[in-house]
XYZ file of C-alpha atoms in Angstrom:
654
model
C 0.000 0.000 0.000
C 1.365 3.423 -0.949
C 0.565 6.920 0.285
C 1.510 9.977 -1.769
C 2.856 13.147 -0.141
C 4.258 16.341 -1.576
C 7.235 16.238 0.794
C 8.511 13.449 3.026
C 11.075 14.302 5.705
C 13.176 11.383 6.947
C 14.498 11.933 10.459
C 13.010 14.116 13.194
C 15.979 15.711 14.860
C 16.353 19.481 14.860
C 16.797 19.587 11.070
C 13.861 17.301 10.345
C 11.433 19.157 12.606
C 12.229 22.498 10.983
C 12.060 20.992 7.476
C 8.643 19.439 8.113
C 7.325 22.647 9.665
C 8.542 24.788 6.747
C 7.164 22.487 4.040
C 3.780 22.274 5.750
C 3.630 26.052 6.263
C 4.135 26.481 2.526
C 1.055 24.387 1.815
C 2.625 21.005 1.039
C 1.114 17.783 2.296
C 4.035 16.646 4.406
C 5.050 13.453 6.212
C 7.674 13.303 8.971
C 9.148 9.833 9.506
C 11.273 9.030 12.565
C 12.572 5.980 14.384
C 11.032 7.130 17.706
C 8.250 9.701 17.957
C 9.097 10.328 21.619
C 12.564 11.544 20.625
C 11.578 14.351 18.243
C 14.238 17.083 18.462
C 15.936 15.093 21.201
C 18.889 16.895 22.761
C 21.269 13.971 22.525
C 24.247 16.059 23.636
C 24.214 19.370 25.511
C 20.722 20.384 26.727
C 21.286 23.944 25.533
C 20.405 26.195 22.625
C 22.335 29.210 21.382
C 25.747 30.659 22.090
C 28.006 32.738 19.825
C 26.727 32.616 16.219
C 24.423 29.722 17.135
C 22.112 32.145 18.922
C 22.102 34.297 15.795
C 20.941 31.283 13.775
C 18.098 30.666 16.227
C 16.936 34.281 16.018
C 17.028 34.081 12.216
C 15.049 30.851 12.253
C 12.358 32.506 14.349
C 12.254 35.474 11.991
C 11.501 33.002 9.194
C 8.775 31.072 10.989
C 10.961 28.343 12.507
C 10.189 26.522 15.742
C 13.431 26.187 17.679
C 13.335 29.663 19.275
C 9.802 29.427 20.629
C 10.204 25.894 21.915
C 13.366 27.064 23.688
C 11.543 30.028 25.213
C 8.963 27.649 26.691
C 11.445 25.113 28.052
C 14.521 27.163 29.060
C 15.457 26.671 32.706
C 18.206 29.283 32.360
C 18.971 31.988 29.788
C 21.885 34.402 29.539
C 23.252 37.019 27.153
C 26.851 36.099 26.307
C 29.574 38.659 25.479
C 27.471 41.406 27.025
C 30.519 43.626 27.536
C 31.541 43.300 23.872
C 30.117 44.790 20.701
C 26.612 43.987 19.413
C 27.909 41.844 16.529
C 29.113 39.097 18.891
C 26.504 39.314 21.654
C 24.388 36.178 21.688
C 21.775 34.418 23.784
C 22.304 30.958 25.271
C 19.633 28.945 27.052
C 19.765 25.802 29.152
C 16.652 23.719 28.474
C 14.692 20.958 30.127
C 15.612 18.362 27.499
C 12.638 16.030 28.006
C 10.209 18.924 28.001
C 11.835 20.367 24.877
C 11.123 17.194 22.906
C 7.575 17.042 24.269
C 6.750 20.656 23.372
C 8.252 20.228 19.890
C 6.164 17.097 19.302
C 2.967 18.800 20.463
C 3.734 21.814 18.260
C 4.235 19.664 15.161
C 1.106 17.642 15.913
C -0.923 20.850 15.682
C 0.543 21.812 12.294
C -2.076 21.589 9.496
C -1.008 19.413 6.582
C 1.683 17.541 8.540
C 1.527 13.846 9.448
C 3.906 12.178 11.907
C 4.763 8.483 11.659
C 7.147 6.218 13.578
C 9.149 4.053 11.175
C 12.719 3.291 10.173
C 13.369 4.039 6.511
C 15.540 1.403 4.843
C 15.348 2.232 1.158
C 14.818 5.178 -1.172
C 13.704 4.221 -4.678
C 13.988 7.030 -7.265
C 11.117 7.002 -9.777
C 11.131 8.232 -13.351
C 7.995 10.325 -13.930
C 6.428 9.965 -17.358
C 6.362 13.746 -17.513
C 9.219 15.224 -15.418
C 7.577 18.658 -15.543
C 4.369 17.368 -13.927
C 4.373 18.670 -10.316
C 1.866 15.964 -9.348
C 4.187 13.127 -10.319
C 5.838 11.060 -7.570
C 9.638 11.012 -7.754
C 10.467 8.693 -4.843
C 9.215 5.621 -3.073
C 10.294 5.291 0.548
C 10.351 1.779 2.020
C 10.252 1.284 5.803
C 11.546 -1.611 7.923
C 8.110 -3.268 7.791
C 7.920 -3.049 3.998
C 5.355 -0.229 4.114
C 5.780 2.256 1.295
C 5.202 5.972 0.895
C 5.635 8.071 -2.223
C 6.798 11.657 -2.425
C 7.331 14.411 -4.932
C 10.339 15.596 -2.891
C 12.392 14.138 -0.049
C 14.336 15.788 2.766
C 16.926 13.527 4.369
C 18.021 14.475 7.915
C 19.718 11.398 9.340
C 21.768 13.028 12.109
C 24.266 10.569 13.576
C 22.153 7.527 12.698
C 23.565 6.754 9.240
C 25.512 3.546 9.915
C 26.201 4.920 13.398
C 28.572 3.245 15.836
C 29.056 4.120 19.513
C 32.454 3.716 21.188
C 33.534 3.629 24.842
C 36.975 2.203 25.530
C 37.313 -1.012 23.548
C 33.535 -1.521 23.507
C 31.737 -0.692 20.257
C 28.116 -1.210 19.284
C 25.779 -0.111 16.533
C 23.838 2.983 17.562
C 22.523 6.277 16.258
C 22.921 7.430 19.840
C 23.055 5.426 23.089
C 20.154 2.979 23.300
C 18.882 3.605 19.748
C 19.482 1.497 16.651
C 21.444 2.931 13.703
C 20.097 3.301 10.165
C 22.323 0.654 8.587
C 20.166 -0.244 5.593
C 19.607 3.397 4.636
C 23.340 4.090 4.747
C 23.986 1.144 2.462
C 21.176 2.313 0.180
C 22.667 5.812 -0.184
C 26.020 4.294 -1.060
C 24.334 2.121 -3.714
C 22.742 5.254 -5.186
C 26.250 6.567 -5.808
C 26.646 9.014 -2.924
C 30.269 9.154 -1.716
C 30.182 8.909 2.077
C 32.747 10.046 4.640
C 33.119 9.029 8.268
C 32.737 11.688 10.964
C 32.721 11.554 14.749
C 31.196 13.420 17.637
C 31.056 12.718 21.341
C 29.150 13.286 24.535
C 30.188 13.481 28.211
C 29.050 11.465 31.214
C 25.834 12.401 32.994
C 26.087 12.420 36.768
C 23.703 12.303 39.732
C 23.166 15.733 41.321
C 22.770 14.074 44.745
C 26.426 13.004 44.585
C 27.795 16.529 43.898
C 29.270 18.704 46.636
C 27.845 21.997 45.395
C 29.683 23.934 48.121
C 32.863 23.392 46.088
C 31.456 24.730 42.817
C 31.190 28.230 41.372
C 27.569 29.175 40.751
C 26.559 30.767 37.458
C 23.100 32.305 37.482
C 20.809 33.054 34.599
C 19.843 36.575 33.579
C 17.618 38.664 35.825
C 16.685 40.690 32.720
C 14.037 39.157 30.423
C 15.512 37.659 27.240
C 13.837 35.577 24.548
C 15.009 33.901 21.366
C 11.647 34.486 19.718
C 10.370 37.804 18.396
C 7.265 38.893 20.282
C 5.466 42.135 19.458
C 3.500 43.974 22.141
C 0.505 44.609 19.906
C 0.421 41.011 18.634
C 1.482 38.390 21.191
C 3.073 38.043 24.596
C 6.165 35.907 25.250
C 5.233 32.385 26.350
C 5.203 31.312 29.983
C 7.586 28.502 31.010
C 6.152 25.059 30.262
C 7.572 23.639 33.505
C 5.686 24.039 36.774
C 6.172 23.728 40.496
C 9.382 23.635 42.485
C 12.655 22.465 40.910
C 14.515 19.429 42.233
C 15.443 20.393 45.792
C 19.064 19.277 45.437
C 20.080 22.317 43.371
C 21.245 25.272 45.496
C 20.694 28.925 44.587
C 17.744 28.371 42.236
C 16.051 31.632 41.217
C 12.366 31.383 42.069
C 11.556 35.077 41.778
C 11.847 37.572 38.942
C 10.744 37.325 35.340
C 10.950 33.499 35.305
C 12.153 30.716 37.622
C 15.654 29.533 36.687
C 18.265 26.986 37.728
C 21.954 27.910 37.852
C 24.880 26.021 36.344
C 27.884 25.107 38.478
C 31.516 25.383 37.402
C 34.319 23.022 38.448
C 37.894 22.538 37.266
C 40.204 19.652 36.498
C 43.554 19.352 38.262
C 46.897 17.581 38.110
C 45.498 14.203 39.255
C 42.809 14.346 36.563
C 45.411 15.022 33.869
C 47.815 12.325 35.128
C 45.024 9.745 35.100
C 44.109 10.484 31.493
C 47.745 10.450 30.329
C 48.234 7.090 32.026
C 45.323 5.640 30.058
C 45.901 7.096 26.596
C 46.756 3.616 25.321
C 43.159 2.642 26.181
C 41.649 5.750 24.556
C 39.815 4.847 21.310
C 40.773 8.233 19.886
C 44.461 7.270 20.022
C 44.339 3.467 19.818
C 42.843 3.377 16.326
C 39.374 2.152 17.347
C 37.847 5.445 16.196
C 38.143 6.073 12.465
C 35.951 9.144 12.027
C 37.150 12.760 12.181
C 35.847 14.773 15.127
C 35.138 18.512 15.497
C 38.312 20.512 16.102
C 36.462 23.156 18.131
C 34.690 20.712 20.435
C 37.398 18.151 21.249
C 37.162 15.333 23.768
C 38.777 15.896 27.156
C 41.525 13.356 26.366
C 42.272 15.285 23.168
C 42.453 18.549 25.155
C 44.909 17.035 27.637
C 47.210 15.980 24.775
C 46.850 19.083 22.589
C 47.100 21.597 25.435
C 49.650 19.782 27.572
C 50.858 23.026 29.199
C 47.408 23.927 30.505
C 47.081 23.198 34.221
C 43.302 22.985 34.355
C 40.172 22.859 32.224
C 36.770 24.151 33.276
C 33.574 22.075 33.235
C 30.028 23.319 33.712
C 27.625 21.066 35.582
C 24.322 21.714 33.816
C 21.019 20.300 35.111
C 19.219 18.455 32.310
C 15.788 19.487 33.510
C 13.711 21.338 36.075
C 13.005 18.304 38.232
C 15.571 15.678 37.207
C 18.745 14.861 39.136
C 20.628 14.107 35.925
C 23.457 16.581 35.268
C 25.422 17.118 32.054
C 29.185 17.627 32.488
C 29.740 20.240 29.791
C 33.307 20.255 28.465
C 34.017 16.614 29.352
C 33.238 14.802 26.085
C 35.006 11.470 26.243
C 35.165 7.919 24.937
C 37.627 6.679 27.560
C 36.843 3.339 29.235
C 34.133 3.458 31.872
C 36.484 2.836 34.807
C 38.631 5.790 33.733
C 35.570 8.042 33.499
C 34.598 7.200 37.090
C 38.136 7.673 38.386
C 38.936 10.927 36.590
C 35.743 12.701 37.682
C 36.354 11.682 41.287
C 39.647 13.616 41.273
C 37.636 16.875 41.160
C 36.911 18.151 44.709
C 33.201 18.739 44.122
C 32.879 15.267 42.571
C 34.815 13.104 45.068
C 31.749 10.914 45.603
C 30.167 11.361 42.194
C 27.866 8.699 40.759
C 27.638 8.352 36.968
C 24.141 7.863 35.574
C 25.298 7.540 31.937
C 28.806 7.125 30.660
C 30.314 9.285 27.928
C 30.837 7.838 24.479
C 31.890 8.749 20.953
C 29.613 8.220 17.983
C 30.824 7.608 14.435
C 28.469 8.089 11.506
C 28.322 8.595 7.770
C 27.958 11.952 6.055
C 27.828 12.857 2.395
C 31.074 14.174 0.912
C 31.444 17.885 0.248
C 30.232 18.955 -3.189
C 27.227 16.638 -3.312
C 24.624 19.341 -2.573
C 23.985 22.691 -4.201
C 23.243 26.037 -2.571
C 19.571 25.004 -2.362
C 20.658 21.873 -0.402
C 19.410 19.669 -3.245
C 21.492 16.617 -4.102
C 23.273 17.184 -7.383
C 22.913 13.572 -8.473
C 19.214 13.146 -7.605
C 16.679 15.896 -8.352
C 14.083 16.382 -5.639
C 16.258 14.985 -2.824
C 17.361 17.553 -0.244
C 19.878 16.978 2.558
C 20.093 18.823 5.879
C 21.989 18.586 9.141
C 24.840 16.295 10.081
C 24.559 14.377 6.824
C 26.052 17.526 5.236
C 28.995 17.531 7.629
C 27.851 19.975 10.308
C 27.623 19.637 14.071
C 25.175 21.346 16.433
C 21.424 21.621 16.869
C 21.287 25.170 15.552
C 23.275 24.470 12.374
C 21.026 21.463 11.708
C 17.828 23.440 12.316
C 18.949 26.205 9.940
C 19.623 23.726 7.152
C 16.353 21.964 7.912
C 14.273 25.079 7.419
C 16.018 25.896 4.147
C 15.748 22.316 2.865
C 12.056 22.233 3.775
C 11.421 25.526 1.999
C 13.273 24.450 -1.121
C 11.660 21.003 -1.202
C 8.278 22.728 -1.125
C 9.311 25.186 -3.818
C 10.648 22.308 -5.927
C 7.218 20.662 -5.761
C 5.529 23.985 -6.528
C 7.959 24.630 -9.409
C 9.112 27.890 -7.827
C 12.715 29.182 -7.776
C 14.879 27.959 -4.905
C 15.493 30.212 -1.918
C 19.188 30.987 -1.414
C 20.187 33.437 1.311
C 23.288 35.562 0.731
C 26.243 35.823 3.111
C 25.388 39.473 3.790
C 21.762 38.567 4.430
C 21.938 35.958 7.185
C 24.161 33.648 9.176
C 22.075 30.920 7.553
C 23.450 32.144 4.227
C 27.019 32.032 5.567
C 26.512 28.499 6.863
C 25.159 27.044 3.631
C 27.577 28.969 1.424
C 30.465 27.527 3.458
C 29.051 24.015 3.102
C 28.890 24.259 -0.684
C 32.161 26.150 -1.305
C 34.583 24.700 1.255
C 36.033 21.221 1.624
C 34.635 19.926 4.927
C 37.214 17.653 6.576
C 35.677 17.747 10.060
C 32.232 18.520 11.508
C 31.474 22.166 10.715
C 30.496 24.551 13.506
C 29.285 28.123 13.096
C 31.264 31.032 14.598
C 30.735 34.790 14.336
C 34.223 34.991 12.796
C 32.977 33.082 9.738
C 30.716 36.029 8.797
C 32.567 38.877 7.097
C 29.524 41.165 7.450
C 28.667 40.298 11.055
C 27.860 43.863 12.067
C 24.956 43.667 9.602
C 23.915 40.225 10.897
C 23.244 41.014 14.530
C 20.766 39.042 16.588
C 18.798 42.234 17.338
C 17.859 42.851 13.688
C 17.115 39.291 12.522
C 13.416 40.020 12.000
C 14.112 43.269 10.133
C 16.424 41.370 7.770
C 14.400 38.215 7.178
C 10.754 38.483 8.187
C 9.666 40.478 5.092
C 11.107 37.689 2.939
C 9.470 35.045 5.139
C 6.106 36.745 4.665
C 6.610 36.936 0.908
C 7.290 33.187 0.868
C 4.331 32.339 3.098
C 6.254 31.285 6.219
C 4.753 33.954 8.492
C 1.383 35.682 8.384
C 0.531 39.265 7.463
C -0.106 40.358 11.049
C 3.402 39.378 12.120
C 4.967 40.972 9.043
C 3.101 44.202 9.803
C 4.366 44.133 13.401
C 7.934 43.868 12.093
C 7.430 46.927 9.891
C 5.992 48.870 12.832
C 9.137 47.983 14.771
C 11.265 49.233 11.891
C 9.252 52.459 11.701
C 9.468 53.006 15.462
C 13.256 52.612 15.421
C 13.631 54.981 12.470
C 11.333 57.550 14.103
C 13.308 57.495 17.356
C 16.610 57.774 15.470
C 15.257 60.766 13.528
C 14.232 62.374 16.825
C 17.785 62.011 18.133
C 19.323 63.377 14.944
C 17.029 66.433 15.012
C 17.400 67.131 18.729
C 20.192 69.709 19.029
C 21.898 70.155 22.391
C 23.868 73.256 23.304
C 26.364 73.417 26.158
C 25.022 75.333 29.127
C 25.315 75.068 32.886
C 21.844 73.534 33.168
C 22.323 71.051 30.310
C 25.725 69.933 31.520
C 24.426 69.542 35.068
C 21.643 67.263 33.833
C 24.053 65.251 31.681
C 26.530 64.882 34.531
C 23.764 63.787 36.918
C 22.876 61.036 34.437
C 26.492 59.851 34.273
C 27.229 61.506 30.919
C 30.189 63.798 30.360
C 29.542 67.512 29.872
C 29.304 69.076 26.405
C 31.936 71.485 25.124
C 30.361 72.011 21.700
C 26.851 71.800 20.243
C 25.834 68.264 19.285
C 22.826 66.198 18.393
C 21.361 63.700 20.847
C 22.533 60.990 18.421
C 26.116 62.290 18.741
C 25.926 62.052 22.534
C 24.486 58.530 22.376
C 27.360 57.545 20.098
C 29.783 58.058 22.988
C 31.162 54.919 24.664
C 29.353 53.854 27.833
C 26.345 56.086 27.180
C 23.025 54.242 27.049
C 19.672 55.498 25.835
C 18.025 55.260 29.287
C 20.671 57.683 30.640
C 20.169 60.086 27.750
C 16.396 59.831 27.976
C 16.512 60.813 31.657
C 18.889 63.715 31.071
C 17.105 65.214 28.056
C 13.471 64.180 28.582
C 13.499 62.072 25.415
C 10.602 59.772 24.529
C 10.491 56.314 26.090
C 10.411 53.321 23.752
C 10.433 49.546 24.019
C 13.790 48.207 25.196
C 14.532 46.491 21.873
C 13.791 49.736 19.971
C 16.132 51.704 22.213
C 18.850 49.088 21.709
C 18.474 49.188 17.919
C 18.855 52.953 17.945
C 21.882 52.748 20.237
C 23.604 50.401 17.791
C 22.792 52.713 14.877
C 24.239 55.724 16.702
C 27.369 54.012 18.005
C 28.230 51.880 14.982
C 26.562 53.730 12.113
C 29.827 54.511 10.338
C 30.992 50.898 10.474
C 27.584 49.664 9.337
C 27.620 52.000 6.339
C 31.128 50.818 5.429
C 30.031 47.165 5.485
C 26.964 48.025 3.401
C 29.204 49.645 0.778
C 31.368 46.520 0.706
C 28.242 44.412 0.213
C 27.125 46.583 -2.684
C 30.524 46.179 -4.343
C 30.207 42.404 -4.078
C 26.539 42.291 -5.054
C 27.257 42.053 -8.804
C 29.298 38.897 -8.340
C 26.791 37.394 -5.905
C 23.862 38.079 -8.243
C 25.585 36.723 -11.346
C 24.035 33.269 -11.681
C 25.863 30.333 -13.244
C 23.534 27.832 -14.962
C 23.650 24.277 -13.591
C 24.395 23.077 -17.119
C 27.308 25.460 -17.702
C 29.979 23.758 -19.842
C 33.234 24.072 -17.896
C 34.867 21.447 -20.120
C 34.510 23.689 -23.134
C 35.737 26.838 -21.407
C 39.000 27.906 -23.054
C 41.859 29.239 -20.912
C 40.672 27.699 -17.642
C 43.317 25.851 -15.623
C 42.715 22.112 -15.217
C 42.661 22.385 -11.408
C 40.032 25.124 -11.577
C 37.996 23.144 -14.103
C 37.913 20.091 -11.808
C 36.906 22.185 -8.788
C 34.112 23.920 -10.712
C 32.827 20.633 -12.110
C 32.722 19.108 -8.651
C 31.097 21.964 -6.748
C 29.102 23.589 -9.580
C 28.736 26.967 -7.824
C 25.412 28.732 -8.160
C 26.897 32.222 -8.536
C 30.126 33.898 -9.584
C 30.577 34.936 -5.945
C 30.420 31.322 -4.803
C 32.913 30.342 -7.494
C 35.367 32.969 -6.223
C 35.292 31.427 -2.728
C 36.121 27.886 -3.821
C 39.520 26.560 -2.752
C 41.696 26.261 -5.848
C 40.019 29.128 -7.728
C 42.158 32.238 -8.260
C 41.219 35.719 -9.575
C 42.232 34.889 -13.153
C 39.876 31.885 -13.118
C 37.062 34.144 -11.928
C 37.825 36.644 -14.704
C 37.708 33.915 -17.363
C 34.421 32.664 -15.980
C 32.998 36.200 -15.821
C 33.776 36.963 -19.456
C 32.426 33.552 -20.506
C 29.136 34.332 -18.768
C 29.051 37.742 -20.430
C 29.545 36.185 -23.856
C 26.950 33.519 -23.109
C 24.383 36.138 -22.118
C 25.105 38.140 -25.266
C 24.731 35.059 -27.460
C 28.435 34.550 -28.212
C 30.403 31.303 -27.952
C 32.641 30.235 -25.074
């Protein structure tokens, strides 16, 4: 028996949930298939969302109708603004979530989505179909076969396999097949992809032990509280909707000291501890038993999130490493040891943790392990995340070589959008590098050779002052509304926010201030230095360490919503830098907008170096800008390609 869907999403991790949501929002009849419906968007590693650059991705996802931000806002048991003392380009939110509640809220949210069906099944085979009329949008292109032999058909597929594709878990010398601990890997599907011609590479990630909070001596930890100022990942507009209340209720587990029960929301702290000389000696003495060094592990792990045994070897001169003990939920005693990823044997894990003063009597609830899995080799997907060798198949998440919930979710939304637009015969959505961190992420995936799991950083974005977390909705929500991802009421609220910020900025520009005894007295009383020369209110706000609330008090300026005041502050303080980056973007816009047809004949292009030809044939960049960023492509190659495109457009020969 077969059931026909517009879009089928295989895998319901963070990528799959966003892909299914996006496709359904765009009017496609969508099916989400997963091995375990109770593990939708399961936080298999750190129970947190956000952080530098990752928080920017989450804000952008919300601006485009994604789910991750709002589910986080409902389930966060702690939230903080990181890099608060630094510039606005690198400030980012990070939340600690109740991991079980997160999965539950995500499942309930998807169950309410019109046009979306959820099914529990393990997919074992993808059968490409040859439509009689390839231009017929109603024609099925794929049959999906589950472990029971049940079949579904789809016009487009989104594959989000996470770490399940021929996954293998490793602790010490023990290895077993797993997508994550306790869950079976997708062996048949991995073999099927290989048979379809996809070149696969082996990657690795890891997770730390989980410990029992009742065995921690919290008096020997450093407490890190959440923010006492309200922060949310989602965009909520006063005239449209209020931020959601926490989905957890009642008192937290009594074992955790210093919980915040008052204020804008109840929160649990995290607790910091440090390794010492005994910890390091113990690991060095057991390196011969470490799978990472003994040859048991074959996959390549993330350089920027190494295991603790790797840290001890690579940073041998460092006397200590910090760990954060992070509660995994509001009421659970299970605690995540952040920073202690390991695949060392179980006895070593027990012994090394017990060298830390706060953990002398620690009890492990789950041991740490490494997980190896298959991913598709770089160059197999285009900028729309569609597989080059199989039209209508889109890939998102760790199968593309990334690591992290946020990176996966960003790809998921884009793959879901483009799968829907493929079915609807609409042009693919491709975000530019100057438009979104999502654009930076995907552009990197399709222009760079990925040798290790890719993680997003603010340093990867050359236009990061334009891509702040405070303007994500202003950048992306108008586009999301045009696509159909958000409704008209929300789009209108975004434009009112833009208008309010522009009106307040205009007020500051037009408000002239002249030095006088009275004016300087009021400025000084507000903590602002006296004026020597006439200036606008915007000029005064541009000074370091001057905030709008101070200026408002001193000069009787209008009050505005906190996020409006912050937007205007950024404009005043960094306006010159922002304008400079915008000019740079405009200079690059011609190259970024110059499309290269998928069928472009690189073989017949005279004057192109052989190395450049091979790189272009493999990656098939979507634009001249993408071509210029490929490793192995130099400026003369770009010039040859540019003139070839010019001749092609004018009807000449290559």
